[in-house]
Short mmCIF file of C-alpha atoms in Angstrom, two decimals:
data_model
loop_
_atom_site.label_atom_id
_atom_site.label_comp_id
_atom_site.label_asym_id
_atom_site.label_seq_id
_atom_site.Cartn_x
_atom_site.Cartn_y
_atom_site.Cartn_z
CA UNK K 1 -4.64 -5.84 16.00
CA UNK K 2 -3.86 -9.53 15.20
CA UNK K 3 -1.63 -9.99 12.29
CA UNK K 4 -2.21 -12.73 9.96
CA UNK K 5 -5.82 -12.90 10.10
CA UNK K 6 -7.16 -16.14 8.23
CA UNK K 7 -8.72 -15.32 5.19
CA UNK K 8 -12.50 -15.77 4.43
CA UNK K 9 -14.08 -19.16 3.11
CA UNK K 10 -12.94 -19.30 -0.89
CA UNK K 11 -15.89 -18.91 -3.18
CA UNK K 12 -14.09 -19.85 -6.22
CA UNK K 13 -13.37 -23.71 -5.43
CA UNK K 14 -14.10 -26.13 -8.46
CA UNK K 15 -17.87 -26.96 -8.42
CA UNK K 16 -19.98 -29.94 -10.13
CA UNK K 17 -22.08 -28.19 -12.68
CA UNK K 18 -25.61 -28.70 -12.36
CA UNK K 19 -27.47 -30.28 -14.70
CA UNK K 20 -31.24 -30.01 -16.21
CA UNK K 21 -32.60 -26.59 -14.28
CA UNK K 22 -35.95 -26.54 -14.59
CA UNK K 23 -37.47 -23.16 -16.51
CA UNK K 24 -34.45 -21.27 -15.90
CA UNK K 25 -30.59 -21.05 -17.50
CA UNK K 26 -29.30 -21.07 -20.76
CA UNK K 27 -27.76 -24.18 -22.32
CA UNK K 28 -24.00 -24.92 -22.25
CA UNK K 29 -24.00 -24.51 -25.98
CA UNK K 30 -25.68 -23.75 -28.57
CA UNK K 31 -26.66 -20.39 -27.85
CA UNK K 32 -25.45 -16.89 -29.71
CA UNK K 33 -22.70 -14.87 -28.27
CA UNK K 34 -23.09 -10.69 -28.58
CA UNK K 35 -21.82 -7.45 -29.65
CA UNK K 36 -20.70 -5.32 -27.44
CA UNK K 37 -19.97 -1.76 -27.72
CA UNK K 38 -16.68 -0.62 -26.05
CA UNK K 39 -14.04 2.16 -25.79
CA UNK K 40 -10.23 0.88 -26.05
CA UNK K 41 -6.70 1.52 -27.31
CA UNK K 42 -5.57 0.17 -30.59
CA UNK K 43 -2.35 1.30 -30.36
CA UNK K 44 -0.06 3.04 -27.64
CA UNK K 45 -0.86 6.45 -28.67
CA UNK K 46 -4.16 5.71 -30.44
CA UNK K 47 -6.25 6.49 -27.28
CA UNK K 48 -9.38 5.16 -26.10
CA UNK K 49 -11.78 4.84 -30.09
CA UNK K 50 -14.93 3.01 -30.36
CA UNK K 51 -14.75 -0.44 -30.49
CA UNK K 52 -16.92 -3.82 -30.98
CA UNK K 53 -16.57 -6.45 -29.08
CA UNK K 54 -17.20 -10.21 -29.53
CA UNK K 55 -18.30 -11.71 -25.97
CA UNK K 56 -19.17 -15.71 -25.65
CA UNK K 57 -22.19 -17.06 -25.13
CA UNK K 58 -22.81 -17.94 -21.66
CA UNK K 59 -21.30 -21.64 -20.92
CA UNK K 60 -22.54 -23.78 -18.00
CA UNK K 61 -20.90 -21.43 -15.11
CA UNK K 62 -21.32 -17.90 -17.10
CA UNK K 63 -22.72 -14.88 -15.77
CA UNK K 64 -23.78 -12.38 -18.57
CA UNK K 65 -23.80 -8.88 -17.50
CA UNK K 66 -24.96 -5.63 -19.17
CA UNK K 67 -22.51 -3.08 -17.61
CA UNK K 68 -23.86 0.16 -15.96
CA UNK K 69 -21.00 1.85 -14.82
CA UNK K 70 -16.92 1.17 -14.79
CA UNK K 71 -14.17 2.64 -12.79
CA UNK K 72 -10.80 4.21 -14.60
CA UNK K 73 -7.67 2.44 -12.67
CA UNK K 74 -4.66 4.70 -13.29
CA UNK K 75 -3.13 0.67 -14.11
CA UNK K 76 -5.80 1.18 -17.22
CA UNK K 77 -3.68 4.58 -18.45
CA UNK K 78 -0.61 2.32 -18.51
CA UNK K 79 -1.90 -0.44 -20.15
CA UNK K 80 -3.71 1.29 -22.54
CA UNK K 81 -1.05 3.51 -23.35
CA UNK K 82 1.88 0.31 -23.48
CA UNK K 83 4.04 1.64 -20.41
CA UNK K 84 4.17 -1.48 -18.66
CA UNK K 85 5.84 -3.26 -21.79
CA UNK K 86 4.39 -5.27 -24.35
CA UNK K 87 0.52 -5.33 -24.67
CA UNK K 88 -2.10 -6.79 -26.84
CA UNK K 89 -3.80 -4.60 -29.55
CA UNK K 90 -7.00 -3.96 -29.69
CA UNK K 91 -7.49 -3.56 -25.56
CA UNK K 92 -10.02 -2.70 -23.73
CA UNK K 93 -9.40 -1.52 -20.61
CA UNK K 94 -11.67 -1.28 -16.87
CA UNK K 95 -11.64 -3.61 -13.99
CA UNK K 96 -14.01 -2.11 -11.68
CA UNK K 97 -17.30 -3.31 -13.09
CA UNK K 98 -20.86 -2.68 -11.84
CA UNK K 99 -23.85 -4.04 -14.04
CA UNK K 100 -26.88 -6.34 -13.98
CA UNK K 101 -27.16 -9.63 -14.92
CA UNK K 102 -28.63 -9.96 -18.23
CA UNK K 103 -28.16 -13.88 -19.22
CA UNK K 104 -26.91 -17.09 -16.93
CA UNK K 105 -25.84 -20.53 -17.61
CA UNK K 106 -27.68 -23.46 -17.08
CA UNK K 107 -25.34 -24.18 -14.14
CA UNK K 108 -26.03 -20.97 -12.33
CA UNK K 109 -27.94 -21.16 -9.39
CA UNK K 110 -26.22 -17.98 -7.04
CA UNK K 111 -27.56 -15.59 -9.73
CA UNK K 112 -30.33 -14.33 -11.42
CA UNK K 113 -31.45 -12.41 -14.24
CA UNK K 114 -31.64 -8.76 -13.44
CA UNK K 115 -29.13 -8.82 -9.78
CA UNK K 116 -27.10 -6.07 -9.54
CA UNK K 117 -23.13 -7.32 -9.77
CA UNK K 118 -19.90 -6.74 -9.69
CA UNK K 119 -16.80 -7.70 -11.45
CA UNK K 120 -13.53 -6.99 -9.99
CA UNK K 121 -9.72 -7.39 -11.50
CA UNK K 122 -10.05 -11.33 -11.69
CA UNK K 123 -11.92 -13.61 -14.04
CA UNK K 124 -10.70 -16.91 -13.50
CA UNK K 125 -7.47 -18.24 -12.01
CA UNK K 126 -6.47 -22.31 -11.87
CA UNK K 127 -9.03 -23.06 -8.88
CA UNK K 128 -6.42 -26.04 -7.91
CA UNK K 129 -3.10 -24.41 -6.28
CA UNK K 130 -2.99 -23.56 -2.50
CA UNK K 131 -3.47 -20.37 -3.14
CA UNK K 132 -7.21 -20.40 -5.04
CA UNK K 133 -8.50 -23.46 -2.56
CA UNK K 134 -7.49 -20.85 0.40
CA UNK K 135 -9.62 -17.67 -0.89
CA UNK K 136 -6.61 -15.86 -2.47
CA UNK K 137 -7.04 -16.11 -6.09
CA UNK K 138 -4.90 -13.13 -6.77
CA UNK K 139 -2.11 -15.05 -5.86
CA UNK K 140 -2.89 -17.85 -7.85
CA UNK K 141 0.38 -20.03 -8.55
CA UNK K 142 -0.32 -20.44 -12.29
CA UNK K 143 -1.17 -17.20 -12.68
CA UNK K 144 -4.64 -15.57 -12.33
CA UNK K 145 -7.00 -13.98 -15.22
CA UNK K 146 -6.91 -10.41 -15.16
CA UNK K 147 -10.22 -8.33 -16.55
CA UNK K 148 -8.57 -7.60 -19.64
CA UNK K 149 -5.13 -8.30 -21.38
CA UNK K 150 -4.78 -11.96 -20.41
CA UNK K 151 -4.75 -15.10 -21.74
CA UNK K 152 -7.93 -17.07 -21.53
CA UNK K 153 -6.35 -20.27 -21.06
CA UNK K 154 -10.19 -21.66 -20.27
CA UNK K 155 -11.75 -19.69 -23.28
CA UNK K 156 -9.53 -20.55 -26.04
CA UNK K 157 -6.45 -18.74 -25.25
CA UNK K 158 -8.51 -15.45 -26.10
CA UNK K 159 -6.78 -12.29 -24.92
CA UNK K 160 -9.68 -10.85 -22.12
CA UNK K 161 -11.19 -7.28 -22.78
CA UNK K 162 -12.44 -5.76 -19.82
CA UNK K 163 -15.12 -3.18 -18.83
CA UNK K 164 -15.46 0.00 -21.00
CA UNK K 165 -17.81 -2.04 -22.60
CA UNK K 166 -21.63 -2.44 -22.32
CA UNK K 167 -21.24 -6.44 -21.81
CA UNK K 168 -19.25 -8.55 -20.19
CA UNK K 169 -19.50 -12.81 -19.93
CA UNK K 170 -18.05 -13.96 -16.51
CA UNK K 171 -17.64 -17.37 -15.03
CA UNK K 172 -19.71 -17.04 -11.89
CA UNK K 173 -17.33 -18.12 -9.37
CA UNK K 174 -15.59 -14.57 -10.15
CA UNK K 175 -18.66 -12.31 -9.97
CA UNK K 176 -19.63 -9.94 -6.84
CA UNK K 177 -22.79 -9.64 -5.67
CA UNK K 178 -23.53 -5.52 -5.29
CA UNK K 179 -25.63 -4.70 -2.49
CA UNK K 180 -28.42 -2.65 -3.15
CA UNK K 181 -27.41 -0.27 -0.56
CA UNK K 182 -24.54 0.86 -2.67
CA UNK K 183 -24.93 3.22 -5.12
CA UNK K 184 -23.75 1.81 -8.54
CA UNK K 185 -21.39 4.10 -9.61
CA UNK K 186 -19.84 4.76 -6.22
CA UNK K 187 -19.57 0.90 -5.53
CA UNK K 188 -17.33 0.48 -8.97
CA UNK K 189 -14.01 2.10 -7.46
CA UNK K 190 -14.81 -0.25 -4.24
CA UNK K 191 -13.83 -3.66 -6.81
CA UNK K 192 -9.87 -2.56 -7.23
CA UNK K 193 -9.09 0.39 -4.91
CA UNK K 194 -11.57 -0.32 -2.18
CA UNK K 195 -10.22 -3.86 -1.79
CA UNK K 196 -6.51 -3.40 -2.35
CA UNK K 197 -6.61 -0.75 1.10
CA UNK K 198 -9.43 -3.23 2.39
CA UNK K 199 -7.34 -6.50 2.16
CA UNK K 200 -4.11 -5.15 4.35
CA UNK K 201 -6.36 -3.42 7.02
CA UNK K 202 -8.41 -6.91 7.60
CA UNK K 203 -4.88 -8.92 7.36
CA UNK K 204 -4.00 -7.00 10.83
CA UNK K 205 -7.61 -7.07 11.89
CA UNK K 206 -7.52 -3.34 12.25
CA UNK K 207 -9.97 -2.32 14.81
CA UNK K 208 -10.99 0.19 17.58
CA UNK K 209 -8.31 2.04 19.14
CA UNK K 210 -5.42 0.95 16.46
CA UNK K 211 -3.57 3.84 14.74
CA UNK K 212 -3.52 3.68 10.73
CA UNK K 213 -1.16 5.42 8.86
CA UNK K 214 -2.37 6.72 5.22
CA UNK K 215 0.23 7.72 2.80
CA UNK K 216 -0.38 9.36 -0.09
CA UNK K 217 -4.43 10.43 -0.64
CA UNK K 218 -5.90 9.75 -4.05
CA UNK K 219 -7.84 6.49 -5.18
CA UNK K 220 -6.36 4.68 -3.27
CA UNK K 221 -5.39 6.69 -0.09
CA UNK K 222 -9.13 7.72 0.29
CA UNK K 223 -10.39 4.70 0.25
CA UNK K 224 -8.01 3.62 2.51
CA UNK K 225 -9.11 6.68 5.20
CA UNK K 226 -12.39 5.77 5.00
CA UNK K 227 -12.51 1.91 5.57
CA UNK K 228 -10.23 2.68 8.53
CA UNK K 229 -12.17 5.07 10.02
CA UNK K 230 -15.74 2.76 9.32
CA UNK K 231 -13.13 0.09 11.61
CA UNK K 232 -12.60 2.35 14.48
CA UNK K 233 -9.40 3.32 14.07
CA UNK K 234 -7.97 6.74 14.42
CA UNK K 235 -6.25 7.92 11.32
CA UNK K 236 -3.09 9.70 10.41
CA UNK K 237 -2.32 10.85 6.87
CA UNK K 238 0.88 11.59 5.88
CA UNK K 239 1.30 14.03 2.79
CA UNK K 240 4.14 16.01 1.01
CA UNK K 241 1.52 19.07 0.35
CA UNK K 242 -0.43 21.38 2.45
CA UNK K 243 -3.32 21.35 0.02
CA UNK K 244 -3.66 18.25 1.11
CA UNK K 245 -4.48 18.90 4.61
CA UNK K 246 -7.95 20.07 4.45
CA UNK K 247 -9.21 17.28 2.35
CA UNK K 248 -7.89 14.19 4.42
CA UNK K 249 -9.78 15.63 7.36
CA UNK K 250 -13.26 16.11 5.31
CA UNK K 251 -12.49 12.67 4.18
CA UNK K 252 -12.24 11.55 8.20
CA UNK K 253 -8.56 11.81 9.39
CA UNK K 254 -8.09 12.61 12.74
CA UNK K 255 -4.72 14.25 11.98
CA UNK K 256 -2.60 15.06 9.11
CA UNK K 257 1.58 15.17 9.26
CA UNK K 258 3.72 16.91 6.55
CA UNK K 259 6.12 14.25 5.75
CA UNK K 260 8.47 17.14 4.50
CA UNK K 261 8.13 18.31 8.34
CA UNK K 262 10.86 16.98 10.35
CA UNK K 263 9.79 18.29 13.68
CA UNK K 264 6.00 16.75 12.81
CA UNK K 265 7.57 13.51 11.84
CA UNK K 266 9.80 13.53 14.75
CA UNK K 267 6.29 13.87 17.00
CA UNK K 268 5.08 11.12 15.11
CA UNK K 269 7.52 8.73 16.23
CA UNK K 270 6.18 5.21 17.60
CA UNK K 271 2.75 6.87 17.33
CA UNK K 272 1.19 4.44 14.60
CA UNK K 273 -0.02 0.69 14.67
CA UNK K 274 0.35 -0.17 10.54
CA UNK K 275 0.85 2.16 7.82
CA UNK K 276 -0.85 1.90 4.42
CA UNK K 277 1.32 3.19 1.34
CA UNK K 278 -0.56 4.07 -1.46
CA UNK K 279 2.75 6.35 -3.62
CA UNK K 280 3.41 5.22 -6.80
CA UNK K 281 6.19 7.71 -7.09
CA UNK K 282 9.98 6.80 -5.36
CA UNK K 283 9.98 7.98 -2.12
CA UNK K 284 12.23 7.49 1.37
CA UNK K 285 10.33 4.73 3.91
CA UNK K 286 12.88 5.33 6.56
CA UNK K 287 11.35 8.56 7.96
CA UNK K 288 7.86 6.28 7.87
CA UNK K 289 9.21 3.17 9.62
CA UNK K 290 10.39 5.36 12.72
CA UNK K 291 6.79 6.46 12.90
CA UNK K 292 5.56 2.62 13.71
CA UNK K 293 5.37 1.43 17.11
CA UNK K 294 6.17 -2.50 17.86
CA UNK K 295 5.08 -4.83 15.85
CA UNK K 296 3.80 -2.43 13.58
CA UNK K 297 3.37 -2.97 9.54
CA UNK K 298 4.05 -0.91 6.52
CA UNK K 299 1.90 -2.09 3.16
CA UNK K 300 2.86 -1.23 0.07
CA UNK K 301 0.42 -0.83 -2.14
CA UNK K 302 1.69 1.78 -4.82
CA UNK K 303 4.13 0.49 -7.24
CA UNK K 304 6.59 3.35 -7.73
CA UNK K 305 7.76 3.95 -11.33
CA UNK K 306 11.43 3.99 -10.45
CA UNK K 307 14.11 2.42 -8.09
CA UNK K 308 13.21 3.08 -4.47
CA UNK K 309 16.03 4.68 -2.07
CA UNK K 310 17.51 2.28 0.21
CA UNK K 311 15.66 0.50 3.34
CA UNK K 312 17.64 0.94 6.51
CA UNK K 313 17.37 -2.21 8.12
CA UNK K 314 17.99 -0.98 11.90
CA UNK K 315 14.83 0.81 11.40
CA UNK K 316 13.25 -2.67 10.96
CA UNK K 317 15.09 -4.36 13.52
CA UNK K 318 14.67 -1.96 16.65
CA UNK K 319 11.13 -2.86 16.57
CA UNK K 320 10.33 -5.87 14.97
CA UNK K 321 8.99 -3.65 12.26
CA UNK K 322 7.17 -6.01 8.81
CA UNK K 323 7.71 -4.19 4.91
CA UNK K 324 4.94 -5.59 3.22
CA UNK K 325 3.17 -5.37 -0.13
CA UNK K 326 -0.32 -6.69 -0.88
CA UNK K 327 -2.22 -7.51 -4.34
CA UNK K 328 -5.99 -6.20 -4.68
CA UNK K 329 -7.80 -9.13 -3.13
CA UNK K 330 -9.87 -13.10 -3.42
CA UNK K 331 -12.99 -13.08 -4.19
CA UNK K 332 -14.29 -14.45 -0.50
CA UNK K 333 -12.66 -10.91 0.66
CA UNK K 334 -13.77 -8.93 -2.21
CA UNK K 335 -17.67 -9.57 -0.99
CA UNK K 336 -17.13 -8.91 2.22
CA UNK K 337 -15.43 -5.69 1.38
CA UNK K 338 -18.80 -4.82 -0.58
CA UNK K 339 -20.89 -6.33 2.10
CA UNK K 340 -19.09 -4.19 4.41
CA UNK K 341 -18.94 -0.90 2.84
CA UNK K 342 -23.05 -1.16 2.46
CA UNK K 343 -23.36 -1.86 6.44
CA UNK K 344 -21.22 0.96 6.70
CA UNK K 345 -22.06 3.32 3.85
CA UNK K 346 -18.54 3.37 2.68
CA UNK K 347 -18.13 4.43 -1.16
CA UNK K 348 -15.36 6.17 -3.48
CA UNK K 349 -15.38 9.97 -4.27
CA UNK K 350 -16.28 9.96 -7.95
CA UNK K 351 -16.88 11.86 -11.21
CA UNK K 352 -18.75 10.33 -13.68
CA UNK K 353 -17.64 10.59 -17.09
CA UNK K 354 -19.12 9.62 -20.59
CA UNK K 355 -17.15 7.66 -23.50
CA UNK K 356 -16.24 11.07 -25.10
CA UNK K 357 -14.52 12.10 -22.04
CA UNK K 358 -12.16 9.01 -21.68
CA UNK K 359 -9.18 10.34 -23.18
CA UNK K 360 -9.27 13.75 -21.52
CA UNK K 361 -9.91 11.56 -17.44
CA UNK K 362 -6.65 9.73 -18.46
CA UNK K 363 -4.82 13.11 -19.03
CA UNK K 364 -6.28 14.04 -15.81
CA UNK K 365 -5.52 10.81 -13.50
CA UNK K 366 -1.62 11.55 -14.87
CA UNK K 367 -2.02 15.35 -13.38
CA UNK K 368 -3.43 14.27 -10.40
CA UNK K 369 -6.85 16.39 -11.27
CA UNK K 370 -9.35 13.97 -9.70
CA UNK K 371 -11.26 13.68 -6.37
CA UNK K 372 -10.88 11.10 -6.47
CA UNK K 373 -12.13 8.36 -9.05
CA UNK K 374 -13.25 8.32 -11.95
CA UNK K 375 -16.44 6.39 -13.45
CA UNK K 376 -17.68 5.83 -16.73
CA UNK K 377 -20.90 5.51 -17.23
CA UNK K 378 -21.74 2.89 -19.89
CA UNK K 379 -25.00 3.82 -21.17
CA UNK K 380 -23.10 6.39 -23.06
CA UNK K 381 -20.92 3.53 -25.45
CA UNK K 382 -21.62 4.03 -28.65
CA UNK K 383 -23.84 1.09 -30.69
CA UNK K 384 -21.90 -2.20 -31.47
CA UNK K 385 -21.10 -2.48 -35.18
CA UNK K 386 -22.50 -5.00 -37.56
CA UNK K 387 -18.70 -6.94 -36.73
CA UNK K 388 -16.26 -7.29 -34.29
CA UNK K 389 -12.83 -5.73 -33.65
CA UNK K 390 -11.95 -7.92 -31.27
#
């Protein structure tokens, strides 16, 4: 285990556009923009009504994609539903999008009408600042573009509307290529929860004979099991509930510890190589920290919803313990998540779900009634109206 592992090649660096493709592309301008049937909030308590969408025609760089399946985020039941502040109405939510390339810009060259794609949380970002020319858009220093509810600083300062929609227009430098091997629905969760659990494992170069600590299994948790497992590591989940247990071992873990146990966390002690925290919900890291051995790592990756209890810092100090948090991940890392989920047939736990059953999945993700994504499957969008709502 090697922390700091240097991140892939970027994919998203500024590019020359390339001019005059012969029999193939569509011009810069000049060509009509679409419809789009969608699902989204127009209010905080309006849920998810049918919507139409105005997308762009494809510019030099665009990828046009006609969207077969989208994840639900449980980040999409906050926006939607304005509990993470102010938020732009009409929104459409989903940024865990699978599809097939309908249209391309002249520009294009990497992709071609009728590829199988993805699009993940990010759709552009400033392609200048350290952070985008080293492969980690997500921590672009101007600020990235998210999938939806962002400004479009390159497209007119529109607000983005993301993927509970049947199209979706793309810059190319920000679109995944899906492998075939992965089934399409499956591979949608893979975009946001596979990579967030994917990124920290690869920053310690997780491997064969490390010891990963899972916290917390739903979309995230599971995903996180299952990538460590397809690296060779032995893994531990820690969970509050007992119904728990026999679910993290069909998933792969090798053992299971009730956090709520002391005598089980007390065996635990110094027993695990980097712990991956997936709780959105308050909770005590001090018991967790004692379980890490030297030089070990606890990722946050669950934003709780309140003020955390206090970090004892001896329990950071006595062995050279890191408290870390990581964001999703670049696009570089993002394909070789997907490249390496297909080598390793690697996918989310999903239920698909049609437009009509939006509202009630979002209920659901908030009751924890899920195993363990969900996915909407777009074919079942109503028809675009004769105008746009947004």
């Amino acid at each position: 285990m090697t922390p700091g592992r240097p991140v892939p090649p970027p994919l998203a660096k500024p590019v020359e556009p390339v001019a005059g493709l012969p029999g193939g592309g569509l011009p810069a301008s000049g060509a009509a923009g679409l419809l789009a049937a969608a699902r989204g909030a127009v209010s905080p308590d309006s849920g998810l009504v049918p919507l139409t969408v105005a997308r762009r025609a494809p510019k030099t760089d665009d990828v046009e994609i006609a969207i077969e399946f989208c994840g639900l985020c449980h980040s999409d039941v906050h926006a939607a539903r304005g509990e993470w502040g102010g938020q732009n109405y009409p929104l459409v939510p989903g940024h865990e999008i699978v599809g097939r390339v309908s249209r391309i810009g002249a520009g294009v060259t990497d992709f071609a009408v009728g590829d199988r794609v993805g699009v993940g949380c990010i759709v552009d970002s400033c392609r200048e600042c350290e952070s985008c020319l080293d492969g980690l858009e997500q921590y672009c220093e101007n600020g990235m573009t998210g999938t939806y509810g962002a400004t479009d600083r390159r497209n007119g300062d529109a607000v983005t509307q993301g993927g509970y929609s049947s199209l979706i227009v793309v810059d190319r430098r920000y679109v995944l290529r899906v492998p075939d091997a992965l089934d399409p629905a499956a591979a949608a969760p893979l975009l946001c929860a596979g990579v967030t659990t994917y990124s920290p494992l690869r920053h310690f170069d997780v491997e064969e004979g490390d010891v990963v600590g899972v916290v917390g299994l739903g979309g995230l948790g599971h995903m996180a099991v299952k990538l460590a497992k397809a690296m060779g590591a032995r893994v531990v989940v820690f969970t509050t509930s007992e119904s728990k247990v026999a679910a993290a071992l069909d998933l792969g873990a090798d053992e299971v510890v009730l956090s709520r146990d002391e005598d089980a966390m007390a065996r635990a002690n110094r027993t695990i190589d980097v712990i991956i925290d997936t709780v959105a919900a308050p909770h005590d890291l001090n018991s967790l920290f004692r379980t890490l051995r030297v030089d070990g790592a606890l990722f946050q990756l669950g934003l709780p919803s309140g003020e955390m209890p206090p970090v004892n810092p001896r329990t950071l100090i006595r062995r050279r313990v890191a408290y870390a948090g990581s964001l999703i991940g670049g696009i570089a890392e993002t394909q070789e998540m997907l490249d390496f989920c297909a080598e390793h047939g690697v996918l989310a736990d999903i239920e698909v779900v049609g437009a009509h059953q939006l509202d009630e999945a979002y209920d659901r993700m908030v009751a924890g009634d899920v195993k363990y994504r969900f996915v909407l499957d777009a074919g079942t969008l109503h028809s675009p109206a004769k105008e746009a709502d947004v």
